[in-house]
Amino acid sequence: MPGFDLQLLLHGQYHDWLVAGLLVSLKLAGITIACALPLAIVIALLRLAPYRALQWIGTGYVELIRNVPLIAHLLFWYFGAPELLPDALKERLYAGSYEFVAAAIGLTLYAAAFMAENIRSGIRAIPAVQFEAARALGLGFLPAMRRVVLPQALRVTVPPLLSQVIILWNDTSVATVIGVGEMMYQAARVETAAFHSVEAFGFVTAAYLAGSLALTAVATWIHRRWPVRTL
């Protein structure tokens, strides 16, 4: 069994694998966050909509997504969903980098369900009189939410949304089960090829920890820069 080799993390083929995995993880997390947050806002508004049918849609989405493990979502989007398509289109998907697309879809839908509940709680934390005042001024449901309630609610939800973003950043590791070349996948390649488990998985651990701490620092700065003020 080889001993600890710091040079493995500094240069060479295995270093390139790990760095490539880090970049894929960052790309996957960035795309997912950018897509999940707007979707979460829509779902939260559906759950608070004045129409029962829209509430059912929002509630159904949240309950369906949250009560199924993330790995099942990823496996469905990679193996299950393409089976519903014509064979020619399915072959084109698998010929490309569909595993990354499937992971992004699964992670986006999964994260949005949890973020939607955080945003809905933040909206409910804003005094109802503000929404009522906006409606009294002639604003409809969506304009009142967009101009008055949501800007305050999003500030209130910074801490719980941060927690979800950190969870999402760590959840990108699950994408290895469908062959996405992120950090865990590349670390497993290094371990298989060179038996340098400590170096490979130590790199992955440090990268996930650094990402989580960086997100925490950003959220803390945002909270101090724009503190929550409600009437």
PDB file of C-alpha atoms in Angstrom:
ATOM      1  CA  MET A   1       0.000   0.000   0.000  1.00  0.00           C
ATOM      2  CA  PRO A   2       1.635   3.337  -1.026  1.00  0.00           C
ATOM      3  CA  GLY A   3       2.311   5.964   1.615  1.00  0.00           C
ATOM      4  CA  PHE A   4       1.034   9.511   1.657  1.00  0.00           C
ATOM      5  CA  ASP A   5       2.183  11.400  -1.442  1.00  0.00           C
ATOM      6  CA  LEU A   6       1.629  15.164  -1.394  1.00  0.00           C
ATOM      7  CA  GLN A   7       3.010  15.476  -4.903  1.00  0.00           C
ATOM      8  CA  LEU A   8      -0.065  13.649  -6.151  1.00  0.00           C
ATOM      9  CA  LEU A   9      -2.175  16.685  -5.257  1.00  0.00           C
ATOM     10  CA  LEU A  10       0.238  19.194  -6.776  1.00  0.00           C
ATOM     11  CA  HIS A  11       0.906  17.972 -10.296  1.00  0.00           C
ATOM     12  CA  GLY A  12       0.518  15.071 -12.674  1.00  0.00           C
ATOM     13  CA  GLN A  13      -2.354  13.147 -14.183  1.00  0.00           C
ATOM     14  CA  TYR A  14      -4.139  12.454 -10.903  1.00  0.00           C
ATOM     15  CA  HIS A  15      -3.950  16.126  -9.942  1.00  0.00           C
ATOM     16  CA  ASP A  16      -5.592  16.973 -13.265  1.00  0.00           C
ATOM     17  CA  TRP A  17      -8.381  14.474 -12.590  1.00  0.00           C
ATOM     18  CA  LEU A  18      -9.138  15.950  -9.176  1.00  0.00           C
ATOM     19  CA  VAL A  19      -9.066  19.548 -10.425  1.00  0.00           C
ATOM     20  CA  ALA A  20     -11.339  18.613 -13.337  1.00  0.00           C
ATOM     21  CA  GLY A  21     -13.739  17.017 -10.853  1.00  0.00           C
ATOM     22  CA  LEU A  22     -13.705  20.159  -8.723  1.00  0.00           C
ATOM     23  CA  LEU A  23     -14.577  22.309 -11.735  1.00  0.00           C
ATOM     24  CA  VAL A  24     -17.449  19.990 -12.674  1.00  0.00           C
ATOM     25  CA  SER A  25     -18.774  20.112  -9.103  1.00  0.00           C
ATOM     26  CA  LEU A  26     -18.624  23.910  -9.083  1.00  0.00           C
ATOM     27  CA  LYS A  27     -20.349  24.103 -12.461  1.00  0.00           C
ATOM     28  CA  LEU A  28     -23.055  21.676 -11.388  1.00  0.00           C
ATOM     29  CA  ALA A  29     -23.671  23.535  -8.130  1.00  0.00           C
ATOM     30  CA  GLY A  30     -23.724  26.935  -9.848  1.00  0.00           C
ATOM     31  CA  ILE A  31     -26.209  25.881 -12.521  1.00  0.00           C
ATOM     32  CA  THR A  32     -28.414  24.174  -9.968  1.00  0.00           C
ATOM     33  CA  ILE A  33     -28.514  27.158  -7.614  1.00  0.00           C
ATOM     34  CA  ALA A  34     -29.235  29.556 -10.490  1.00  0.00           C
ATOM     35  CA  CYS A  35     -32.166  27.402 -11.636  1.00  0.00           C
ATOM     36  CA  ALA A  36     -33.484  26.230  -8.265  1.00  0.00           C
ATOM     37  CA  LEU A  37     -33.942  29.640  -6.634  1.00  0.00           C
ATOM     38  CA  PRO A  38     -36.329  31.106  -9.272  1.00  0.00           C
ATOM     39  CA  LEU A  39     -38.232  27.814  -9.376  1.00  0.00           C
ATOM     40  CA  ALA A  40     -38.474  27.835  -5.573  1.00  0.00           C
ATOM     41  CA  ILE A  41     -39.959  31.339  -5.623  1.00  0.00           C
ATOM     42  CA  VAL A  42     -42.597  30.206  -8.130  1.00  0.00           C
ATOM     43  CA  ILE A  43     -43.469  27.149  -6.031  1.00  0.00           C
ATOM     44  CA  ALA A  44     -43.687  29.237  -2.854  1.00  0.00           C
ATOM     45  CA  LEU A  45     -46.045  31.687  -4.573  1.00  0.00           C
ATOM     46  CA  LEU A  46     -48.174  28.813  -5.832  1.00  0.00           C
ATOM     47  CA  ARG A  47     -48.544  27.553  -2.278  1.00  0.00           C
ATOM     48  CA  LEU A  48     -49.682  31.017  -1.164  1.00  0.00           C
ATOM     49  CA  ALA A  49     -51.843  31.782  -4.196  1.00  0.00           C
ATOM     50  CA  PRO A  50     -55.476  32.791  -3.628  1.00  0.00           C
ATOM     51  CA  TYR A  51     -56.671  29.904  -5.803  1.00  0.00           C
ATOM     52  CA  ARG A  52     -57.023  26.413  -4.353  1.00  0.00           C
ATOM     53  CA  ALA A  53     -55.952  24.655  -7.561  1.00  0.00           C
ATOM     54  CA  LEU A  54     -52.640  26.534  -7.611  1.00  0.00           C
ATOM     55  CA  GLN A  55     -52.095  25.728  -3.937  1.00  0.00           C
ATOM     56  CA  TRP A  56     -52.591  22.047  -4.697  1.00  0.00           C
ATOM     57  CA  ILE A  57     -50.026  22.194  -7.499  1.00  0.00           C
ATOM     58  CA  GLY A  58     -47.447  23.817  -5.229  1.00  0.00           C
ATOM     59  CA  THR A  59     -48.149  21.485  -2.332  1.00  0.00           C
ATOM     60  CA  GLY A  60     -48.124  18.417  -4.567  1.00  0.00           C
ATOM     61  CA  TYR A  61     -44.760  19.370  -6.025  1.00  0.00           C
ATOM     62  CA  VAL A  62     -43.153  19.923  -2.609  1.00  0.00           C
ATOM     63  CA  GLU A  63     -44.510  16.734  -1.076  1.00  0.00           C
ATOM     64  CA  LEU A  64     -43.669  14.603  -4.107  1.00  0.00           C
ATOM     65  CA  ILE A  65     -40.091  15.831  -4.407  1.00  0.00           C
ATOM     66  CA  ARG A  66     -39.161  16.063  -0.715  1.00  0.00           C
ATOM     67  CA  ASN A  67     -40.347  12.576   0.173  1.00  0.00           C
ATOM     68  CA  VAL A  68     -38.271  10.768  -2.454  1.00  0.00           C
ATOM     69  CA  PRO A  69     -34.486  10.331  -1.926  1.00  0.00           C
ATOM     70  CA  LEU A  70     -32.203  12.426  -4.091  1.00  0.00           C
ATOM     71  CA  ILE A  71     -30.512   9.355  -5.532  1.00  0.00           C
ATOM     72  CA  ALA A  72     -33.884   8.140  -6.803  1.00  0.00           C
ATOM     73  CA  HIS A  73     -34.448  11.470  -8.582  1.00  0.00           C
ATOM     74  CA  LEU A  74     -31.068  11.267 -10.298  1.00  0.00           C
ATOM     75  CA  LEU A  75     -31.561   7.665 -11.342  1.00  0.00           C
ATOM     76  CA  PHE A  76     -35.006   8.477 -12.728  1.00  0.00           C
ATOM     77  CA  TRP A  77     -33.803  11.416 -14.821  1.00  0.00           C
ATOM     78  CA  TYR A  78     -30.829   9.463 -16.153  1.00  0.00           C
ATOM     79  CA  PHE A  79     -32.338   6.024 -16.706  1.00  0.00           C
ATOM     80  CA  GLY A  80     -36.105   6.478 -16.538  1.00  0.00           C
ATOM     81  CA  ALA A  81     -37.005   9.735 -18.266  1.00  0.00           C
ATOM     82  CA  PRO A  82     -35.144   8.973 -21.538  1.00  0.00           C
ATOM     83  CA  GLU A  83     -37.181   5.767 -21.906  1.00  0.00           C
ATOM     84  CA  LEU A  84     -40.235   7.962 -22.486  1.00  0.00           C
ATOM     85  CA  LEU A  85     -38.579   9.525 -25.558  1.00  0.00           C
ATOM     86  CA  PRO A  86     -38.254   8.201 -29.117  1.00  0.00           C
ATOM     87  CA  ASP A  87     -35.270   5.884 -29.619  1.00  0.00           C
ATOM     88  CA  ALA A  88     -33.447   8.314 -31.915  1.00  0.00           C
ATOM     89  CA  LEU A  89     -33.626  11.139 -29.366  1.00  0.00           C
ATOM     90  CA  LYS A  90     -32.678   8.800 -26.540  1.00  0.00           C
ATOM     91  CA  GLU A  91     -29.561   7.681 -28.396  1.00  0.00           C
ATOM     92  CA  ARG A  92     -28.564  11.293 -29.014  1.00  0.00           C
ATOM     93  CA  LEU A  93     -28.927  12.068 -25.322  1.00  0.00           C
ATOM     94  CA  TYR A  94     -26.735   9.203 -24.201  1.00  0.00           C
ATOM     95  CA  ALA A  95     -24.190   9.966 -26.930  1.00  0.00           C
ATOM     96  CA  GLY A  96     -23.577  13.362 -25.351  1.00  0.00           C
ATOM     97  CA  SER A  97     -23.018  14.447 -21.752  1.00  0.00           C
ATOM     98  CA  TYR A  98     -26.536  13.635 -20.666  1.00  0.00           C
ATOM     99  CA  GLU A  99     -25.405  12.444 -17.243  1.00  0.00           C
ATOM    100  CA  PHE A 100     -24.519  16.043 -16.349  1.00  0.00           C
ATOM    101  CA  VAL A 101     -27.867  17.334 -17.660  1.00  0.00           C
ATOM    102  CA  ALA A 102     -29.755  14.628 -15.742  1.00  0.00           C
ATOM    103  CA  ALA A 103     -27.882  15.503 -12.553  1.00  0.00           C
ATOM    104  CA  ALA A 104     -28.611  19.216 -12.996  1.00  0.00           C
ATOM    105  CA  ILE A 105     -32.323  18.543 -13.530  1.00  0.00           C
ATOM    106  CA  GLY A 106     -32.600  16.209 -10.562  1.00  0.00           C
ATOM    107  CA  LEU A 107     -30.663  18.482  -8.214  1.00  0.00           C
ATOM    108  CA  THR A 108     -32.581  21.568  -9.345  1.00  0.00           C
ATOM    109  CA  LEU A 109     -35.997  20.031  -8.775  1.00  0.00           C
ATOM    110  CA  TYR A 110     -34.910  18.546  -5.447  1.00  0.00           C
ATOM    111  CA  ALA A 111     -33.323  21.721  -4.069  1.00  0.00           C
ATOM    112  CA  ALA A 112     -36.209  23.906  -5.245  1.00  0.00           C
ATOM    113  CA  ALA A 113     -38.698  21.942  -3.133  1.00  0.00           C
ATOM    114  CA  PHE A 114     -36.770  22.665   0.067  1.00  0.00           C
ATOM    115  CA  MET A 115     -35.970  26.263  -0.862  1.00  0.00           C
ATOM    116  CA  ALA A 116     -39.652  26.881  -1.617  1.00  0.00           C
ATOM    117  CA  GLU A 117     -40.573  26.022   1.966  1.00  0.00           C
ATOM    118  CA  ASN A 118     -37.890  28.375   3.283  1.00  0.00           C
ATOM    119  CA  ILE A 119     -39.185  31.192   1.083  1.00  0.00           C
ATOM    120  CA  ARG A 120     -42.789  30.492   2.038  1.00  0.00           C
ATOM    121  CA  SER A 121     -41.840  30.730   5.715  1.00  0.00           C
ATOM    122  CA  GLY A 122     -40.028  33.995   5.008  1.00  0.00           C
ATOM    123  CA  ILE A 123     -43.089  35.430   3.277  1.00  0.00           C
ATOM    124  CA  ARG A 124     -45.268  34.472   6.222  1.00  0.00           C
ATOM    125  CA  ALA A 125     -42.787  36.215   8.547  1.00  0.00           C
ATOM    126  CA  ILE A 126     -43.511  39.559   6.876  1.00  0.00           C
ATOM    127  CA  PRO A 127     -46.386  41.389   8.616  1.00  0.00           C
ATOM    128  CA  ALA A 128     -49.620  40.805   6.705  1.00  0.00           C
ATOM    129  CA  VAL A 129     -50.446  44.513   6.857  1.00  0.00           C
ATOM    130  CA  GLN A 130     -47.747  45.219   4.283  1.00  0.00           C
ATOM    131  CA  PHE A 131     -49.341  42.902   1.758  1.00  0.00           C
ATOM    132  CA  GLU A 132     -52.783  44.316   2.586  1.00  0.00           C
ATOM    133  CA  ALA A 133     -51.499  47.878   2.144  1.00  0.00           C
ATOM    134  CA  ALA A 134     -50.038  46.989  -1.248  1.00  0.00           C
ATOM    135  CA  ARG A 135     -53.350  45.484  -2.324  1.00  0.00           C
ATOM    136  CA  ALA A 136     -55.167  48.579  -1.041  1.00  0.00           C
ATOM    137  CA  LEU A 137     -52.955  50.686  -3.318  1.00  0.00           C
ATOM    138  CA  GLY A 138     -54.240  48.720  -6.287  1.00  0.00           C
ATOM    139  CA  LEU A 139     -51.474  46.156  -6.710  1.00  0.00           C
ATOM    140  CA  GLY A 140     -52.468  42.647  -7.680  1.00  0.00           C
ATOM    141  CA  PHE A 141     -51.234  39.507  -5.920  1.00  0.00           C
ATOM    142  CA  LEU A 142     -48.066  39.091  -7.985  1.00  0.00           C
ATOM    143  CA  PRO A 143     -47.055  42.791  -8.095  1.00  0.00           C
ATOM    144  CA  ALA A 144     -47.610  43.084  -4.344  1.00  0.00           C
ATOM    145  CA  MET A 145     -45.447  40.039  -3.742  1.00  0.00           C
ATOM    146  CA  ARG A 146     -42.744  41.130  -6.172  1.00  0.00           C
ATOM    147  CA  ARG A 147     -42.457  44.767  -5.071  1.00  0.00           C
ATOM    148  CA  VAL A 148     -43.273  44.659  -1.373  1.00  0.00           C
ATOM    149  CA  VAL A 149     -43.171  41.233   0.233  1.00  0.00           C
ATOM    150  CA  LEU A 150     -40.547  39.179  -1.614  1.00  0.00           C
ATOM    151  CA  PRO A 151     -37.629  41.636  -1.234  1.00  0.00           C
ATOM    152  CA  GLN A 152     -38.074  41.502   2.543  1.00  0.00           C
ATOM    153  CA  ALA A 153     -38.834  37.779   2.633  1.00  0.00           C
ATOM    154  CA  LEU A 154     -35.682  36.885   0.736  1.00  0.00           C
ATOM    155  CA  ARG A 155     -33.603  38.751   3.304  1.00  0.00           C
ATOM    156  CA  VAL A 156     -35.357  36.931   6.126  1.00  0.00           C
ATOM    157  CA  THR A 157     -34.655  33.607   4.433  1.00  0.00           C
ATOM    158  CA  VAL A 158     -30.924  34.155   3.882  1.00  0.00           C
ATOM    159  CA  PRO A 159     -29.865  31.835   6.772  1.00  0.00           C
ATOM    160  CA  PRO A 160     -32.120  28.877   5.830  1.00  0.00           C
ATOM    161  CA  LEU A 161     -31.422  29.369   2.124  1.00  0.00           C
ATOM    162  CA  LEU A 162     -27.713  29.336   2.911  1.00  0.00           C
ATOM    163  CA  SER A 163     -28.170  26.012   4.656  1.00  0.00           C
ATOM    164  CA  GLN A 164     -29.920  24.643   1.579  1.00  0.00           C
ATOM    165  CA  VAL A 165     -27.164  25.937  -0.710  1.00  0.00           C
ATOM    166  CA  ILE A 166     -24.527  24.249   1.460  1.00  0.00           C
ATOM    167  CA  ILE A 167     -26.540  21.028   1.399  1.00  0.00           C
ATOM    168  CA  LEU A 168     -26.851  21.363  -2.373  1.00  0.00           C
ATOM    169  CA  TRP A 169     -23.104  21.900  -2.732  1.00  0.00           C
ATOM    170  CA  ASN A 170     -22.486  18.682  -0.798  1.00  0.00           C
ATOM    171  CA  ASP A 171     -25.288  16.851  -2.631  1.00  0.00           C
ATOM    172  CA  THR A 172     -23.453  17.286  -5.938  1.00  0.00           C
ATOM    173  CA  SER A 173     -21.376  14.310  -4.785  1.00  0.00           C
ATOM    174  CA  VAL A 174     -24.420  12.049  -5.292  1.00  0.00           C
ATOM    175  CA  ALA A 175     -24.147  12.689  -9.040  1.00  0.00           C
ATOM    176  CA  THR A 176     -21.313  10.156  -9.111  1.00  0.00           C
ATOM    177  CA  VAL A 177     -23.919   7.362  -9.153  1.00  0.00           C
ATOM    178  CA  ILE A 178     -24.891   8.252 -12.739  1.00  0.00           C
ATOM    179  CA  GLY A 179     -21.331   8.778 -13.919  1.00  0.00           C
ATOM    180  CA  VAL A 180     -20.935  12.556 -13.656  1.00  0.00           C
ATOM    181  CA  GLY A 181     -17.217  13.323 -13.502  1.00  0.00           C
ATOM    182  CA  GLU A 182     -17.385  15.431 -10.336  1.00  0.00           C
ATOM    183  CA  MET A 183     -15.020  15.267  -7.382  1.00  0.00           C
ATOM    184  CA  MET A 184     -16.182  12.004  -5.832  1.00  0.00           C
ATOM    185  CA  TYR A 185     -16.101  10.293  -9.210  1.00  0.00           C
ATOM    186  CA  GLN A 186     -12.562  11.491  -9.909  1.00  0.00           C
ATOM    187  CA  ALA A 187     -11.381  10.630  -6.403  1.00  0.00           C
ATOM    188  CA  ALA A 188     -12.660   7.095  -6.899  1.00  0.00           C
ATOM    189  CA  ARG A 189     -10.734   6.964 -10.205  1.00  0.00           C
ATOM    190  CA  VAL A 190      -7.539   8.011  -8.445  1.00  0.00           C
ATOM    191  CA  GLU A 191      -8.098   5.471  -5.675  1.00  0.00           C
ATOM    192  CA  THR A 192      -8.702   2.696  -8.195  1.00  0.00           C
ATOM    193  CA  ALA A 193      -5.736   3.613 -10.389  1.00  0.00           C
ATOM    194  CA  ALA A 194      -3.119   4.411  -7.746  1.00  0.00           C
ATOM    195  CA  PHE A 195      -4.548   3.345  -4.366  1.00  0.00           C
ATOM    196  CA  HIS A 196      -3.983   6.865  -3.000  1.00  0.00           C
ATOM    197  CA  SER A 197      -7.204   6.988  -1.003  1.00  0.00           C
ATOM    198  CA  VAL A 198      -5.986   9.436   1.653  1.00  0.00           C
ATOM    199  CA  GLU A 199      -4.788  12.006  -0.852  1.00  0.00           C
ATOM    200  CA  ALA A 200      -7.770  11.712  -3.177  1.00  0.00           C
ATOM    201  CA  PHE A 201     -10.533  11.769  -0.603  1.00  0.00           C
ATOM    202  CA  GLY A 202      -8.615  14.249   1.537  1.00  0.00           C
ATOM    203  CA  PHE A 203      -8.669  16.623  -1.440  1.00  0.00           C
ATOM    204  CA  VAL A 204     -12.426  16.088  -1.820  1.00  0.00           C
ATOM    205  CA  THR A 205     -13.056  16.662   1.894  1.00  0.00           C
ATOM    206  CA  ALA A 206     -11.022  19.862   1.893  1.00  0.00           C
ATOM    207  CA  ALA A 207     -12.795  21.137  -1.232  1.00  0.00           C
ATOM    208  CA  TYR A 208     -16.278  20.547   0.153  1.00  0.00           C
ATOM    209  CA  LEU A 209     -15.301  22.117   3.482  1.00  0.00           C
ATOM    210  CA  ALA A 210     -13.763  25.165   1.802  1.00  0.00           C
ATOM    211  CA  GLY A 211     -16.846  25.632  -0.360  1.00  0.00           C
ATOM    212  CA  SER A 212     -19.177  25.419   2.621  1.00  0.00           C
ATOM    213  CA  LEU A 213     -17.125  27.891   4.658  1.00  0.00           C
ATOM    214  CA  ALA A 214     -16.958  30.293   1.717  1.00  0.00           C
ATOM    215  CA  LEU A 215     -20.739  30.196   1.325  1.00  0.00           C
ATOM    216  CA  THR A 216     -21.152  30.839   5.032  1.00  0.00           C
ATOM    217  CA  ALA A 217     -18.842  33.856   4.828  1.00  0.00           C
ATOM    218  CA  VAL A 218     -20.734  35.289   1.857  1.00  0.00           C
ATOM    219  CA  ALA A 219     -24.083  34.893   3.576  1.00  0.00           C
ATOM    220  CA  THR A 220     -22.757  36.516   6.744  1.00  0.00           C
ATOM    221  CA  TRP A 221     -21.500  39.475   4.724  1.00  0.00           C
ATOM    222  CA  ILE A 222     -24.843  39.821   2.950  1.00  0.00           C
ATOM    223  CA  HIS A 223     -26.722  39.696   6.245  1.00  0.00           C
ATOM    224  CA  ARG A 224     -24.507  42.402   7.768  1.00  0.00           C
ATOM    225  CA  ARG A 225     -24.514  44.541   4.634  1.00  0.00           C
ATOM    226  CA  TRP A 226     -28.297  44.436   4.230  1.00  0.00           C
ATOM    227  CA  PRO A 227     -29.806  43.630   7.628  1.00  0.00           C
ATOM    228  CA  VAL A 228     -33.466  42.607   7.816  1.00  0.00           C
ATOM    229  CA  ARG A 229     -35.848  45.476   8.528  1.00  0.00           C
ATOM    230  CA  THR A 230     -39.577  44.923   8.681  1.00  0.00           C
ATOM    231  CA  LEU A 231     -42.347  47.210   9.762  1.00  0.00           C
TER     232      LEU A 231
END
